[in-house]
Amino acid sequence: AGEWGHTVLNVRGRRCRCGALGCLEAYVGAGAVLERWREAGGSPLEGDEETALAGLLATEGEGVAAVERVLAETAEYLGAGLADLVNLFNPERIVLGGWAGLLLGPRLLPAVREATGAYALRYPAARTAIELGRLGPDAVTVGAATLPLLRFLDAGGSAPGVALSA
């Protein structure tokens, strides 16, 4: 386990919420995307980040150019970060998830794939599929909830450590 979102993307870059400079999350995290949109003249909706990010995607009129710029930058930053994973691990598949990833993903995925290909080594990049998760925004919670069930089933349907009597 690690914190891939806190790998350095830009030396002396933006301040991340963790306190470090230049973290990937400081460029592609939901809060960072909204902050860059504000800096570009956007007006995020009041409320939580999910509501504000949905508002960014629904922007029409004058603000569309700023939104497109921020989303293009976000896709490139994410693609560069994914390229590091491709170059380090040669994965067959990278699955983007989480509520923000699933909200932005349909719009950004083609550009993320293109940026990953531009920044990664050609051979491993050509063999890596980048997809959106299909388990929904609560995939991590659902996965964690399966662990006790798996232990229960591995123990033959009884509490671990309890022997079945014949």
Tab-separated table of C-alpha atoms in Angstrom:
chain	number	residue	atom	x	y	z
A	1	ALA	CA	0.000	0.000	0.000
A	2	GLY	CA	1.078	3.545	-0.558
A	3	GLU	CA	-0.134	6.994	-1.355
A	4	TRP	CA	0.323	7.256	-5.116
A	5	GLY	CA	-1.613	10.540	-5.119
A	6	HIS	CA	1.189	12.016	-3.041
A	7	THR	CA	3.963	11.234	-5.490
A	8	VAL	CA	5.572	14.393	-6.830
A	9	LEU	CA	4.262	15.478	-10.202
A	10	ASN	CA	5.730	18.986	-10.243
A	11	VAL	CA	8.825	20.048	-8.322
A	12	ARG	CA	8.036	23.244	-6.359
A	13	GLY	CA	4.448	22.827	-7.556
A	14	ARG	CA	1.105	23.534	-5.930
A	15	ARG	CA	0.723	22.996	-2.194
A	16	CYS	CA	-1.134	19.757	-1.491
A	17	ARG	CA	-3.590	19.264	1.362
A	18	CYS	CA	-0.938	16.981	2.915
A	19	GLY	CA	1.406	19.957	3.161
A	20	ALA	CA	3.921	18.852	0.524
A	21	LEU	CA	4.555	20.600	-2.779
A	22	GLY	CA	3.701	19.240	-6.211
A	23	CYS	CA	1.734	16.097	-5.294
A	24	LEU	CA	-0.394	14.547	-8.026
A	25	GLU	CA	-3.425	15.070	-5.790
A	26	ALA	CA	-2.753	18.824	-5.785
A	27	TYR	CA	-3.567	18.731	-9.510
A	28	VAL	CA	-6.132	15.976	-10.015
A	29	GLY	CA	-7.972	15.665	-6.685
A	30	ALA	CA	-11.535	17.007	-6.623
A	31	GLY	CA	-10.583	19.951	-4.408
A	32	ALA	CA	-7.646	20.798	-6.638
A	33	VAL	CA	-9.750	20.699	-9.811
A	34	LEU	CA	-12.271	23.042	-8.197
A	35	GLU	CA	-9.510	25.368	-6.995
A	36	ARG	CA	-7.984	25.552	-10.475
A	37	TRP	CA	-11.475	26.252	-11.874
A	38	ARG	CA	-11.902	29.134	-9.398
A	39	GLU	CA	-8.504	30.489	-10.459
A	40	ALA	CA	-9.680	30.320	-14.084
A	41	GLY	CA	-12.738	32.423	-13.213
A	42	GLY	CA	-15.228	29.657	-12.509
A	43	SER	CA	-17.889	29.832	-9.815
A	44	PRO	CA	-18.286	26.473	-8.059
A	45	LEU	CA	-21.711	25.788	-6.594
A	46	GLU	CA	-22.099	26.013	-2.835
A	47	GLY	CA	-22.176	22.713	-1.002
A	48	ASP	CA	-19.913	19.709	-1.011
A	49	GLU	CA	-17.202	18.902	-3.546
A	50	GLU	CA	-19.421	16.443	-5.390
A	51	THR	CA	-22.084	19.099	-5.991
A	52	ALA	CA	-19.463	21.650	-7.046
A	53	LEU	CA	-17.747	19.219	-9.426
A	54	ALA	CA	-21.098	18.292	-10.991
A	55	GLY	CA	-21.692	22.018	-11.449
A	56	LEU	CA	-18.353	22.367	-13.230
A	57	LEU	CA	-19.368	19.620	-15.666
A	58	ALA	CA	-22.741	21.294	-16.272
A	59	THR	CA	-21.241	24.737	-16.994
A	60	GLU	CA	-22.610	26.437	-20.085
A	61	GLY	CA	-22.041	29.737	-21.825
A	62	GLU	CA	-19.039	31.945	-21.056
A	63	GLY	CA	-17.505	29.589	-18.531
A	64	VAL	CA	-17.178	26.642	-20.901
A	65	ALA	CA	-13.718	27.636	-22.167
A	66	ALA	CA	-12.318	27.771	-18.620
A	67	VAL	CA	-13.892	24.411	-17.780
A	68	GLU	CA	-12.436	22.827	-20.910
A	69	ARG	CA	-8.972	24.185	-20.063
A	70	VAL	CA	-9.141	22.877	-16.486
A	71	LEU	CA	-10.404	19.467	-17.604
A	72	ALA	CA	-7.738	19.190	-20.314
A	73	GLU	CA	-5.032	20.023	-17.756
A	74	THR	CA	-6.531	17.532	-15.300
A	75	ALA	CA	-6.501	14.778	-17.921
A	76	GLU	CA	-2.890	15.529	-18.802
A	77	TYR	CA	-1.775	15.581	-15.157
A	78	LEU	CA	-3.596	12.327	-14.447
A	79	GLY	CA	-2.170	10.751	-17.599
A	80	ALA	CA	1.358	11.753	-16.560
A	81	GLY	CA	0.786	10.238	-13.121
A	82	LEU	CA	-0.595	7.043	-14.632
A	83	ALA	CA	2.409	6.902	-16.954
A	84	ASP	CA	4.610	6.638	-13.872
A	85	LEU	CA	2.577	3.615	-12.742
A	86	VAL	CA	2.838	2.081	-16.211
A	87	ASN	CA	6.600	2.615	-16.294
A	88	LEU	CA	7.103	1.237	-12.774
A	89	PHE	CA	4.739	-1.734	-12.737
A	90	ASN	CA	3.741	-2.607	-16.331
A	91	PRO	CA	0.105	-3.213	-15.308
A	92	GLU	CA	-2.312	-4.901	-17.666
A	93	ARG	CA	-5.178	-2.722	-16.427
A	94	ILE	CA	-5.647	0.483	-14.487
A	95	VAL	CA	-9.130	1.085	-13.112
A	96	LEU	CA	-10.174	4.617	-12.215
A	97	GLY	CA	-12.807	4.826	-9.510
A	98	GLY	CA	-14.042	6.832	-6.568
A	99	TRP	CA	-16.854	9.320	-6.802
A	100	ALA	CA	-14.729	12.008	-8.492
A	101	GLY	CA	-13.128	9.565	-10.914
A	102	LEU	CA	-16.499	8.162	-11.907
A	103	LEU	CA	-17.998	11.644	-12.251
A	104	LEU	CA	-15.166	13.053	-14.382
A	105	GLY	CA	-14.147	9.810	-16.063
A	106	PRO	CA	-16.620	9.659	-18.950
A	107	ARG	CA	-15.506	13.123	-20.044
A	108	LEU	CA	-11.773	12.720	-19.375
A	109	LEU	CA	-10.995	9.092	-20.177
A	110	PRO	CA	-9.972	9.503	-23.850
A	111	ALA	CA	-7.634	12.401	-22.996
A	112	VAL	CA	-6.236	10.527	-19.967
A	113	ARG	CA	-5.424	7.542	-22.173
A	114	GLU	CA	-3.766	9.812	-24.733
A	115	ALA	CA	-1.679	11.603	-22.098
A	116	THR	CA	-0.654	8.307	-20.498
A	117	GLY	CA	0.551	7.096	-23.886
A	118	ALA	CA	2.477	10.319	-24.446
A	119	TYR	CA	4.305	10.140	-21.091
A	120	ALA	CA	4.790	6.383	-20.643
A	121	LEU	CA	7.209	3.996	-22.266
A	122	ARG	CA	5.610	2.841	-25.522
A	123	TYR	CA	5.756	-0.923	-25.044
A	124	PRO	CA	4.116	-1.147	-21.593
A	125	ALA	CA	1.684	1.668	-22.399
A	126	ALA	CA	0.419	-0.198	-25.444
A	127	ARG	CA	-0.364	-3.189	-23.218
A	128	THR	CA	-2.153	-1.296	-20.442
A	129	ALA	CA	-5.930	-0.802	-20.516
A	130	ILE	CA	-7.229	2.245	-18.645
A	131	GLU	CA	-10.883	1.874	-17.693
A	132	LEU	CA	-13.516	3.265	-15.381
A	133	GLY	CA	-14.565	1.153	-12.434
A	134	ARG	CA	-17.900	-0.604	-12.758
A	135	LEU	CA	-18.634	-1.166	-9.072
A	136	GLY	CA	-19.769	2.391	-8.397
A	137	PRO	CA	-18.467	5.037	-6.031
A	138	ASP	CA	-18.662	2.733	-3.007
A	139	ALA	CA	-16.419	0.005	-4.457
A	140	VAL	CA	-13.836	0.307	-1.667
A	141	THR	CA	-16.510	-0.022	1.012
A	142	VAL	CA	-18.108	-2.987	-0.738
A	143	GLY	CA	-14.707	-4.652	-1.119
A	144	ALA	CA	-13.904	-4.150	2.549
A	145	ALA	CA	-17.295	-5.567	3.540
A	146	THR	CA	-16.534	-8.780	1.661
A	147	LEU	CA	-13.467	-9.568	3.794
A	148	PRO	CA	-15.384	-10.802	6.870
A	149	LEU	CA	-17.661	-12.799	4.572
A	150	LEU	CA	-14.644	-14.385	2.903
A	151	ARG	CA	-13.196	-15.361	6.303
A	152	PHE	CA	-16.568	-16.807	7.308
A	153	LEU	CA	-16.777	-18.901	4.143
A	154	ASP	CA	-13.130	-19.987	4.425
A	155	ALA	CA	-13.924	-21.224	7.937
A	156	GLY	CA	-16.678	-23.469	6.569
A	157	GLY	CA	-19.530	-21.206	7.555
A	158	SER	CA	-18.638	-20.830	11.211
A	159	ALA	CA	-16.854	-18.143	13.116
A	160	PRO	CA	-13.073	-18.373	12.559
A	161	GLY	CA	-11.444	-20.447	15.261
A	162	VAL	CA	-14.673	-22.331	16.106
A	163	ALA	CA	-14.550	-26.021	15.222
A	164	LEU	CA	-17.610	-27.670	13.740
A	165	SER	CA	-18.788	-30.718	15.667
A	166	ALA	CA	-19.912	-33.890	14.001
